[in-house]
Structures are given as structure tokens and as C-alpha cells.
PDB file of C-alpha atoms and ligand atoms in Angstrom:
ATOM      1  CA  UNK H   1      23.464   2.970 -23.009  1.00 82.00           C
ATOM      2  CA  UNK H   2      19.850   4.064 -22.630  1.00 93.00           C
ATOM      3  CA  UNK H   3      18.144   3.910 -19.240  1.00 96.00           C
ATOM      4  CA  UNK H   4      14.919   2.183 -18.330  1.00 97.00           C
ATOM      5  CA  UNK H   5      12.381   1.894 -15.544  1.00 98.00           C
ATOM      6  CA  UNK H   6      10.001  -1.080 -15.670  1.00 98.00           C
ATOM      7  CA  UNK H   7       6.588  -0.745 -14.015  1.00 98.00           C
ATOM      8  CA  UNK H   8       4.530  -3.922 -13.896  1.00 98.00           C
ATOM      9  CA  UNK H   9       1.345  -4.784 -12.073  1.00 97.00           C
ATOM     10  CA  UNK H  10      -2.274  -5.862 -12.337  1.00 97.00           C
ATOM     11  CA  UNK H  11      -5.006  -4.048 -14.269  1.00 93.00           C
ATOM     12  CA  UNK H  12      -5.952  -0.575 -13.136  1.00 92.00           C
ATOM     13  CA  UNK H  13      -3.171  -0.175 -10.570  1.00 95.00           C
ATOM     14  CA  UNK H  14      -2.399   3.283 -11.970  1.00 93.00           C
ATOM     15  CA  UNK H  15       0.683   2.245 -13.920  1.00 96.00           C
ATOM     16  CA  UNK H  16       0.087   4.518 -16.909  1.00 94.00           C
ATOM     17  CA  UNK H  17      -0.713   7.667 -14.894  1.00 95.00           C
ATOM     18  CA  UNK H  18       2.339   7.147 -12.708  1.00 97.00           C
ATOM     19  CA  UNK H  19       4.660   6.141 -15.541  1.00 97.00           C
ATOM     20  CA  UNK H  20       3.659   9.224 -17.530  1.00 96.00           C
ATOM     21  CA  UNK H  21       4.454  11.568 -14.633  1.00 97.00           C
ATOM     22  CA  UNK H  22       7.743   9.878 -13.751  1.00 98.00           C
ATOM     23  CA  UNK H  23       8.869   9.956 -17.383  1.00 96.00           C
ATOM     24  CA  UNK H  24       8.051  13.648 -17.708  1.00 96.00           C
ATOM     25  CA  UNK H  25      10.103  14.515 -14.607  1.00 97.00           C
ATOM     26  CA  UNK H  26      13.097  12.409 -15.683  1.00 96.00           C
ATOM     27  CA  UNK H  27      12.937  13.439 -19.350  1.00 95.00           C
ATOM     28  CA  UNK H  28      12.410   9.817 -20.444  1.00 96.00           C
ATOM     29  CA  UNK H  29       9.747   8.713 -22.911  1.00 94.00           C
ATOM     30  CA  UNK H  30       6.765   6.786 -21.629  1.00 96.00           C
ATOM     31  CA  UNK H  31       5.882   3.543 -23.361  1.00 97.00           C
ATOM     32  CA  UNK H  32       2.463   2.031 -22.652  1.00 97.00           C
ATOM     33  CA  UNK H  33       2.887  -1.568 -23.818  1.00 98.00           C
ATOM     34  CA  UNK H  34      -0.726  -2.442 -22.942  1.00 97.00           C
ATOM     35  CA  UNK H  35      -1.833  -0.167 -25.779  1.00 98.00           C
ATOM     36  CA  UNK H  36      -0.060  -2.512 -28.215  1.00 98.00           C
ATOM     37  CA  UNK H  37      -1.966  -5.587 -26.970  1.00 98.00           C
ATOM     38  CA  UNK H  38      -5.136  -3.516 -27.116  1.00 98.00           C
ATOM     39  CA  UNK H  39      -4.415  -2.567 -30.751  1.00 98.00           C
ATOM     40  CA  UNK H  40      -3.970  -6.259 -31.631  1.00 98.00           C
ATOM     41  CA  UNK H  41      -7.287  -7.046 -29.917  1.00 97.00           C
ATOM     42  CA  UNK H  42      -9.017  -4.220 -31.802  1.00 98.00           C
ATOM     43  CA  UNK H  43      -7.784  -5.584 -35.108  1.00 98.00           C
ATOM     44  CA  UNK H  44      -8.970  -9.088 -34.159  1.00 97.00           C
ATOM     45  CA  UNK H  45     -12.400  -7.743 -33.178  1.00 97.00           C
ATOM     46  CA  UNK H  46     -12.701  -5.708 -36.395  1.00 97.00           C
ATOM     47  CA  UNK H  47     -11.613  -8.721 -38.464  1.00 96.00           C
ATOM     48  CA  UNK H  48     -14.066 -11.072 -36.697  1.00 96.00           C
ATOM     49  CA  UNK H  49     -11.219 -13.215 -35.438  1.00 96.00           C
ATOM     50  CA  UNK H  50     -12.051 -15.035 -32.216  1.00 90.00           C
ATOM     51  CA  UNK H  51      -9.566 -13.815 -29.580  1.00 82.00           C
ATOM     52  CA  UNK H  52      -8.760 -17.414 -28.668  1.00 84.00           C
ATOM     53  CA  UNK H  53      -8.124 -18.608 -32.217  1.00 91.00           C
ATOM     54  CA  UNK H  54      -4.336 -18.979 -32.170  1.00 94.00           C
ATOM     55  CA  UNK H  55      -3.971 -19.920 -35.842  1.00 96.00           C
ATOM     56  CA  UNK H  56      -5.992 -16.962 -37.149  1.00 96.00           C
ATOM     57  CA  UNK H  57      -4.246 -14.581 -34.787  1.00 96.00           C
ATOM     58  CA  UNK H  58      -0.824 -15.832 -35.844  1.00 96.00           C
ATOM     59  CA  UNK H  59      -1.751 -15.153 -39.467  1.00 96.00           C
ATOM     60  CA  UNK H  60      -3.108 -11.738 -38.570  1.00 97.00           C
ATOM     61  CA  UNK H  61       0.164 -10.848 -36.811  1.00 97.00           C
ATOM     62  CA  UNK H  62       2.097 -11.386 -40.030  1.00 95.00           C
ATOM     63  CA  UNK H  63       0.365  -8.425 -41.625  1.00 93.00           C
ATOM     64  CA  UNK H  64      -0.252  -6.073 -38.737  1.00 97.00           C
ATOM     65  CA  UNK H  65       1.357  -2.657 -38.644  1.00 97.00           C
ATOM     66  CA  UNK H  66       1.606  -1.081 -35.194  1.00 98.00           C
ATOM     67  CA  UNK H  67       3.500   2.168 -34.774  1.00 96.00           C
ATOM     68  CA  UNK H  68       3.938   4.502 -31.860  1.00 95.00           C
ATOM     69  CA  UNK H  69       4.510   8.252 -31.837  1.00 95.00           C
ATOM     70  CA  UNK H  70       5.425  10.532 -28.950  1.00 90.00           C
ATOM     71  CA  UNK H  71       4.519  14.194 -28.881  1.00 84.00           C
ATOM     72  CA  UNK H  72       4.476  16.345 -25.744  1.00 79.00           C
ATOM     73  CA  UNK H  73       5.017  13.207 -23.661  1.00 77.00           C
ATOM     74  CA  UNK H  74       1.797  11.710 -25.033  1.00 87.00           C
ATOM     75  CA  UNK H  75       1.867   8.360 -26.769  1.00 93.00           C
ATOM     76  CA  UNK H  76      -0.257   7.808 -29.839  1.00 97.00           C
ATOM     77  CA  UNK H  77      -0.734   4.374 -31.300  1.00 98.00           C
ATOM     78  CA  UNK H  78      -1.456   3.670 -34.951  1.00 98.00           C
ATOM     79  CA  UNK H  79      -2.951   0.433 -36.217  1.00 98.00           C
ATOM     80  CA  UNK H  80      -2.379  -0.074 -39.940  1.00 97.00           C
ATOM     81  CA  UNK H  81      -1.809   3.669 -40.245  1.00 97.00           C
ATOM     82  CA  UNK H  82      -4.927   4.748 -38.311  1.00 98.00           C
ATOM     83  CA  UNK H  83      -4.746   6.501 -34.936  1.00 98.00           C
ATOM     84  CA  UNK H  84      -6.577   4.132 -32.534  1.00 98.00           C
ATOM     85  CA  UNK H  85      -5.408   5.741 -29.270  1.00 97.00           C
ATOM     86  CA  UNK H  86      -9.002   6.341 -28.129  1.00 95.00           C
ATOM     87  CA  UNK H  87     -10.716   3.384 -29.821  1.00 96.00           C
ATOM     88  CA  UNK H  88      -8.672   0.884 -27.776  1.00 97.00           C
ATOM     89  CA  UNK H  89     -10.004   2.186 -24.426  1.00 93.00           C
ATOM     90  CA  UNK H  90     -13.204   0.148 -24.188  1.00 90.00           C
ATOM     91  CA  UNK H  91     -14.178  -2.742 -21.906  1.00 88.00           C
ATOM     92  CA  UNK H  92     -14.464  -5.100 -24.899  1.00 93.00           C
ATOM     93  CA  UNK H  93     -10.941  -4.287 -26.046  1.00 95.00           C
ATOM     94  CA  UNK H  94      -9.549  -4.653 -22.479  1.00 93.00           C
ATOM     95  CA  UNK H  95     -10.776  -8.237 -22.205  1.00 93.00           C
ATOM     96  CA  UNK H  96      -9.806  -8.949 -25.821  1.00 95.00           C
ATOM     97  CA  UNK H  97      -6.264  -7.692 -25.108  1.00 96.00           C
ATOM     98  CA  UNK H  98      -5.889 -10.099 -22.219  1.00 94.00           C
ATOM     99  CA  UNK H  99      -7.106 -12.974 -24.401  1.00 94.00           C
ATOM    100  CA  UNK H 100      -4.797 -12.293 -27.354  1.00 96.00           C
ATOM    101  CA  UNK H 101      -1.853 -11.588 -25.003  1.00 96.00           C
ATOM    102  CA  UNK H 102      -1.701 -15.289 -24.107  1.00 96.00           C
ATOM    103  CA  UNK H 103      -0.192 -16.203 -27.483  1.00 96.00           C
ATOM    104  CA  UNK H 104       3.516 -16.262 -28.192  1.00 95.00           C
ATOM    105  CA  UNK H 105       2.934 -15.204 -31.809  1.00 96.00           C
ATOM    106  CA  UNK H 106       1.341 -11.991 -30.543  1.00 97.00           C
ATOM    107  CA  UNK H 107       3.819 -11.313 -27.760  1.00 97.00           C
ATOM    108  CA  UNK H 108       7.077 -11.873 -29.650  1.00 96.00           C
ATOM    109  CA  UNK H 109       6.249  -9.304 -32.305  1.00 97.00           C
ATOM    110  CA  UNK H 110       5.258  -6.672 -29.746  1.00 98.00           C
ATOM    111  CA  UNK H 111       8.207  -7.396 -27.449  1.00 98.00           C
ATOM    112  CA  UNK H 112      10.532  -6.901 -30.402  1.00 97.00           C
ATOM    113  CA  UNK H 113       9.054  -3.450 -31.006  1.00 96.00           C
ATOM    114  CA  UNK H 114       9.236  -2.596 -27.283  1.00 97.00           C
ATOM    115  CA  UNK H 115      12.909  -3.591 -27.029  1.00 97.00           C
ATOM    116  CA  UNK H 116      13.806  -1.595 -30.151  1.00 96.00           C
ATOM    117  CA  UNK H 117      12.284   1.542 -28.642  1.00 95.00           C
ATOM    118  CA  UNK H 118      14.090   0.975 -25.312  1.00 96.00           C
ATOM    119  CA  UNK H 119      17.364   0.451 -27.126  1.00 95.00           C
ATOM    120  CA  UNK H 120      17.475   3.945 -28.565  1.00 91.00           C
ATOM    121  CA  UNK H 121      15.714   6.001 -25.885  1.00 93.00           C
ATOM    122  CA  UNK H 122      15.500   6.352 -22.101  1.00 96.00           C
ATOM    123  CA  UNK H 123      12.108   4.872 -21.192  1.00 97.00           C
ATOM    124  CA  UNK H 124       9.614   4.298 -18.463  1.00 98.00           C
ATOM    125  CA  UNK H 125       7.770   1.240 -19.723  1.00 98.00           C
ATOM    126  CA  UNK H 126       4.654  -0.190 -18.129  1.00 98.00           C
ATOM    127  CA  UNK H 127       2.988  -3.549 -18.605  1.00 97.00           C
ATOM    128  CA  UNK H 128       2.939  -7.043 -17.148  1.00 97.00           C
ATOM    129  CA  UNK H 129       6.228  -8.637 -18.233  1.00 97.00           C
ATOM    130  CA  UNK H 130       8.571  -5.667 -18.522  1.00 98.00           C
ATOM    131  CA  UNK H 131      10.857  -6.457 -15.571  1.00 98.00           C
ATOM    132  CA  UNK H 132      10.606 -10.213 -16.060  1.00 97.00           C
ATOM    133  CA  UNK H 133      10.886 -10.573 -19.817  1.00 97.00           C
ATOM    134  CA  UNK H 134      11.074  -7.432 -21.973  1.00 98.00           C
ATOM    135  CA  UNK H 135      13.778  -5.554 -20.044  1.00 97.00           C
ATOM    136  CA  UNK H 136      15.288  -7.948 -17.487  1.00 97.00           C
ATOM    137  CA  UNK H 137      18.200  -5.516 -17.040  1.00 96.00           C
ATOM    138  CA  UNK H 138      16.044  -2.450 -16.381  1.00 97.00           C
ATOM    139  CA  UNK H 139      17.704   0.081 -14.075  1.00 97.00           C
ATOM    140  CA  UNK H 140      14.735  -0.003 -11.719  1.00 97.00           C
ATOM    141  CA  UNK H 141      11.813  -2.435 -11.451  1.00 98.00           C
ATOM    142  CA  UNK H 142       8.571  -1.507  -9.732  1.00 98.00           C
ATOM    143  CA  UNK H 143       5.622  -3.798  -9.066  1.00 98.00           C
ATOM    144  CA  UNK H 144       2.668  -1.437  -8.667  1.00 98.00           C
ATOM    145  CA  UNK H 145      -0.465  -2.822  -7.101  1.00 98.00           C
ATOM    146  CA  UNK H 146      -3.634  -1.843  -5.185  1.00 97.00           C
ATOM    147  CA  UNK H 147      -6.647  -3.691  -3.786  1.00 97.00           C
ATOM    148  CA  UNK H 148      -9.049  -5.014  -6.408  1.00 97.00           C
ATOM    149  CA  UNK H 149     -11.871  -2.806  -5.121  1.00 97.00           C
ATOM    150  CA  UNK H 150      -9.764   0.317  -5.365  1.00 97.00           C
ATOM    151  CA  UNK H 151      -8.548  -0.608  -8.849  1.00 97.00           C
ATOM    152  CA  UNK H 152     -12.092  -1.328 -10.039  1.00 97.00           C
ATOM    153  CA  UNK H 153     -13.307   1.976  -8.580  1.00 96.00           C
ATOM    154  CA  UNK H 154     -10.554   3.935 -10.353  1.00 94.00           C
ATOM    155  CA  UNK H 155     -11.247   2.254 -13.699  1.00 93.00           C
ATOM    156  CA  UNK H 156     -15.027   2.690 -13.300  1.00 94.00           C
ATOM    157  CA  UNK H 157     -14.603   6.424 -12.575  1.00 95.00           C
ATOM    158  CA  UNK H 158     -12.272   6.802 -15.559  1.00 91.00           C
ATOM    159  CA  UNK H 159     -14.721   5.147 -17.977  1.00 90.00           C
ATOM    160  CA  UNK H 160     -17.692   7.124 -16.619  1.00 93.00           C
ATOM    161  CA  UNK H 161     -15.723  10.332 -16.996  1.00 93.00           C
ATOM    162  CA  UNK H 162     -15.122   9.441 -20.638  1.00 89.00           C
ATOM    163  CA  UNK H 163     -18.898   9.122 -21.096  1.00 92.00           C
ATOM    164  CA  UNK H 164     -18.960   5.323 -21.385  1.00 88.00           C
ATOM    165  CA  UNK H 165     -21.948   3.433 -19.946  1.00 90.00           C
ATOM    166  CA  UNK H 166     -20.473   0.913 -17.529  1.00 91.00           C
ATOM    167  CA  UNK H 167     -21.558  -1.168 -14.579  1.00 95.00           C
ATOM    168  CA  UNK H 168     -19.267  -1.277 -11.531  1.00 97.00           C
ATOM    169  CA  UNK H 169     -19.688  -5.016 -10.933  1.00 97.00           C
ATOM    170  CA  UNK H 170     -18.850  -5.764 -14.568  1.00 96.00           C
ATOM    171  CA  UNK H 171     -15.738  -3.576 -14.448  1.00 95.00           C
ATOM    172  CA  UNK H 172     -14.646  -5.385 -11.270  1.00 97.00           C
ATOM    173  CA  UNK H 173     -15.360  -8.827 -12.751  1.00 96.00           C
ATOM    174  CA  UNK H 174     -13.443  -7.988 -15.977  1.00 93.00           C
ATOM    175  CA  UNK H 175     -10.500  -6.905 -13.883  1.00 94.00           C
ATOM    176  CA  UNK H 176     -10.436 -10.143 -11.878  1.00 96.00           C
ATOM    177  CA  UNK H 177     -10.771 -12.147 -15.099  1.00 94.00           C
ATOM    178  CA  UNK H 178      -7.830 -10.300 -16.664  1.00 92.00           C
ATOM    179  CA  UNK H 179      -5.641 -10.569 -13.554  1.00 95.00           C
ATOM    180  CA  UNK H 180      -6.159 -14.344 -13.467  1.00 95.00           C
ATOM    181  CA  UNK H 181      -5.626 -14.681 -17.200  1.00 93.00           C
ATOM    182  CA  UNK H 182      -2.480 -12.516 -17.157  1.00 94.00           C
ATOM    183  CA  UNK H 183      -0.964 -14.286 -14.132  1.00 96.00           C
ATOM    184  CA  UNK H 184      -1.689 -17.824 -15.261  1.00 96.00           C
ATOM    185  CA  UNK H 185      -0.548 -17.773 -18.898  1.00 94.00           C
ATOM    186  CA  UNK H 186       2.477 -19.905 -19.657  1.00 94.00           C
ATOM    187  CA  UNK H 187       4.463 -17.407 -21.705  1.00 94.00           C
ATOM    188  CA  UNK H 188       5.636 -14.181 -19.978  1.00 94.00           C
ATOM    189  CA  UNK H 189       2.948 -14.056 -17.272  1.00 96.00           C
ATOM    190  CA  UNK H 190       2.364 -11.209 -14.840  1.00 96.00           C
ATOM    191  CA  UNK H 191       4.760 -11.862 -11.933  1.00 95.00           C
ATOM    192  CA  UNK H 192       6.616  -9.903  -9.323  1.00 97.00           C
ATOM    193  CA  UNK H 193      10.268 -10.615  -9.979  1.00 97.00           C
ATOM    194  CA  UNK H 194      12.665 -10.889  -7.034  1.00 97.00           C
ATOM    195  CA  UNK H 195      14.432  -7.598  -7.813  1.00 96.00           C
ATOM    196  CA  UNK H 196      11.236  -5.520  -8.162  1.00 97.00           C
ATOM    197  CA  UNK H 197      10.176  -3.092  -5.437  1.00 97.00           C
ATOM    198  CA  UNK H 198       6.497  -3.439  -4.493  1.00 98.00           C
ATOM    199  CA  UNK H 199       4.456  -0.246  -4.228  1.00 98.00           C
ATOM    200  CA  UNK H 200       0.891  -0.669  -2.981  1.00 97.00           C
ATOM    201  CA  UNK H 201      -1.034   2.436  -4.040  1.00 96.00           C
ATOM    202  CA  UNK H 202      -4.357   1.576  -2.339  1.00 96.00           C
ATOM    203  CA  UNK H 203      -4.027   4.390   0.191  1.00 96.00           C
ATOM    204  CA  UNK H 204      -1.575   6.599  -1.692  1.00 96.00           C
ATOM    205  CA  UNK H 205      -2.184   9.597  -3.946  1.00 96.00           C
ATOM    206  CA  UNK H 206      -0.696   9.723  -7.426  1.00 96.00           C
ATOM    207  CA  UNK H 207       1.897  12.243  -6.244  1.00 97.00           C
ATOM    208  CA  UNK H 208       2.863  10.000  -3.290  1.00 97.00           C
ATOM    209  CA  UNK H 209       3.533   7.128  -5.686  1.00 98.00           C
ATOM    210  CA  UNK H 210       5.487   9.308  -8.112  1.00 98.00           C
ATOM    211  CA  UNK H 211       7.609  10.606  -5.242  1.00 98.00           C
ATOM    212  CA  UNK H 212       8.339   7.074  -4.026  1.00 98.00           C
ATOM    213  CA  UNK H 213       9.404   5.888  -7.471  1.00 98.00           C
ATOM    214  CA  UNK H 214      11.688   8.899  -7.975  1.00 98.00           C
ATOM    215  CA  UNK H 215      13.221   8.211  -4.566  1.00 97.00           C
ATOM    216  CA  UNK H 216      13.784   4.548  -5.475  1.00 97.00           C
ATOM    217  CA  UNK H 217      15.297   5.592  -8.801  1.00 97.00           C
ATOM    218  CA  UNK H 218      17.709   8.009  -7.124  1.00 95.00           C
ATOM    219  CA  UNK H 219      18.647   5.548  -4.391  1.00 93.00           C
ATOM    220  CA  UNK H 220      18.564   2.137  -6.010  1.00 88.00           C
ATOM    221  CA  UNK H 221      18.824   2.515  -9.769  1.00 88.00           C
ATOM    222  CA  UNK H 222      21.506   0.079 -10.878  1.00 77.00           C
ATOM    223  CA  UNK H 223      23.096   2.614 -13.253  1.00 69.00           C
ATOM    224  CA  UNK H 224      24.456   4.685 -10.401  1.00 53.00           C
TER     225      UNK H 224
HETATM  226  O1  CDP V   1      -4.472  -0.274 -18.265  1.00 51.52           O
HETATM  227  P1  CDP V   1      -4.826  -1.665 -17.858  1.00 51.52           P
HETATM  228  O2  CDP V   1      -4.083  -2.087 -16.644  1.00 51.52           O
HETATM  229  O3  CDP V   1      -6.292  -1.909 -17.784  1.00 51.52           O
HETATM  230  O4  CDP V   1      -4.378  -2.650 -19.021  1.00 51.52           O
HETATM  231  P2  CDP V   1      -3.274  -2.451 -20.142  1.00 51.52           P
HETATM  232  O5  CDP V   1      -1.949  -2.159 -19.517  1.00 51.52           O
HETATM  233  O6  CDP V   1      -3.767  -1.515 -21.179  1.00 51.52           O
HETATM  234  O7  CDP V   1      -3.185  -3.939 -20.770  1.00 51.52           O
HETATM  235  C1  CDP V   1      -4.272  -4.576 -21.388  1.00 51.52           C
HETATM  236  C2  CDP V   1      -3.993  -6.060 -21.407  1.00 51.52           C
HETATM  237  O8  CDP V   1      -2.831  -6.286 -22.246  1.00 51.52           O
HETATM  238  C3  CDP V   1      -3.619  -6.700 -20.078  1.00 51.52           C
HETATM  239  O9  CDP V   1      -4.740  -7.209 -19.369  1.00 51.52           O
HETATM  240  C4  CDP V   1      -2.664  -7.822 -20.467  1.00 51.52           C
HETATM  241  O10 CDP V   1      -3.346  -8.998 -20.769  1.00 51.52           O
HETATM  242  C5  CDP V   1      -2.036  -7.342 -21.742  1.00 51.52           C
HETATM  243  N1  CDP V   1      -0.648  -6.900 -21.538  1.00 51.52           N
HETATM  244  C6  CDP V   1       0.328  -7.865 -21.484  1.00 51.52           C
HETATM  245  O11 CDP V   1       0.042  -9.057 -21.546  1.00 51.52           O
HETATM  246  N2  CDP V   1       1.638  -7.505 -21.387  1.00 51.52           N
HETATM  247  C7  CDP V   1       1.991  -6.221 -21.295  1.00 51.52           C
HETATM  248  N3  CDP V   1       3.286  -5.910 -21.229  1.00 51.52           N
HETATM  249  C8  CDP V   1       1.010  -5.224 -21.305  1.00 51.52           C
HETATM  250  C9  CDP V   1      -0.318  -5.594 -21.408  1.00 51.52           C
END
């Protein structure tokens, strides 16, 4: 039976950085499920489909091809055969991802892919609904959070470093919009499930958080 660690939490809490490091240390693969919702949003944007148009999105999902590859612990995501790993990291795609992620037609297809990957490999999977919906039997569930100001600052710095022109207040507002959207949707919302351990990273370094999660895995993983 393959092993899994679920890391959920709001936007910009550091889930992907932490999940990548933890997976490398444990020899698991890292699966960034947000990238899949971003790829769907990118396709919708490129096809001029309004992110809130459920019918058009449902049709689009019938013909979408999303594949994931892992090399040197780095995930690449392909949309209809094209590597979009970088193209999905824009503010427009972030908000679009949160809008398309509301729809069951979008989620079910991606969840299916996520579960198939977790079935055959040991994974650290990050997202919003991993512990609550995708992998309810995960060996360890973490709810990773941080204050909204700290999360906005981290995301702003990351985008600036990539050379994108961004405004701090807009990054912060997008984040609040997405958190509300993700927490209030009816199907598989962002929630802290009862058996998840909360880690607040506001005043912690990346290495502190990684250390905590490894400790929790060694102590509390339900496969031991
Ligand atoms: O990295 P960041 O926290 O900014 O976001 P992400 O993990 O790349 O996810 C982008 C968007 O996809 C989120 O705002 C969610 O709306 C959606 N998402 C989701 O609904 N379920 C997941 N398991 C992962 C992401």
C-alpha cells in the first residue's frame, strides 16, 4: 500500500515549498494539485471561456489532456501536450483557477487523476481538499497556514523575483478573494478536517516547518 501525506491550507501558505522538501527527504513524489486547476484555468482563458460558465467548462473538460511528469523531484505539467509549468504562474491564472475549481465537472476529473497517482506511488500531495476529499485515509494530514499579510508578502516577493510586475495590495486582495472562494464553495471546499494537525508558519522558517512535519510523520503517521 502506498503512503501519503496531505498538506492543505490557504493560498501562499508555503505548501508547495514545504511539500517539495518533505517529499525529497522521505523519497516520496511531490504532487502539486493546484497546478492542475491552474492548467484548467489557462485552457479556459486561452479558449475565451468565462471562468464562471459551468456549461462551457464542462464541455471543455471532456477534451482536456493534463499530464504530470516527475524528474529530479520537480513536477512538470503538460496541457494538451504542451509544458505549461511556467505559464500557469500568473496572477490571472491564480484567480481563474479558484473560479474554475468551484465546479464539480472540473474537480472530479482532476481528483481522479490525483488518486490514480497516489495509488501507485508514495506521495506528498498539497492542495485544498486533499485530507478532506482526495485522500481521506492519508497517513498524515497537515493544515498549513500563516497570516494573510505574511502570505501576501511571500507571494509578492516570489512574483517580483520572477520579474513579474505586481502590486502588493492587488496580490493581497487576490489572496483574500481566493481564500473566501475556496472556503465557501459547496463541493470539496478548503477546510481543516478534525484529524489534521495545524501548523502556523507565520513566524517559522521553511526548515522549521519541514522539521515539524517530519516529526509529526515519525510520531503520528497512521501507518506505524
Ligand atoms: O500556490 P497557491 O496557494 O497560490 O495556489 P495553488 O495551490 O496553485 O491553487 C490555485 C487554486 O486552485 C486555489 O486557489 C484553489 O481554488 C484551487 N485548488 C483547489 O481547489 N483544490 C486543490 N486541491 C488545489 C487547488
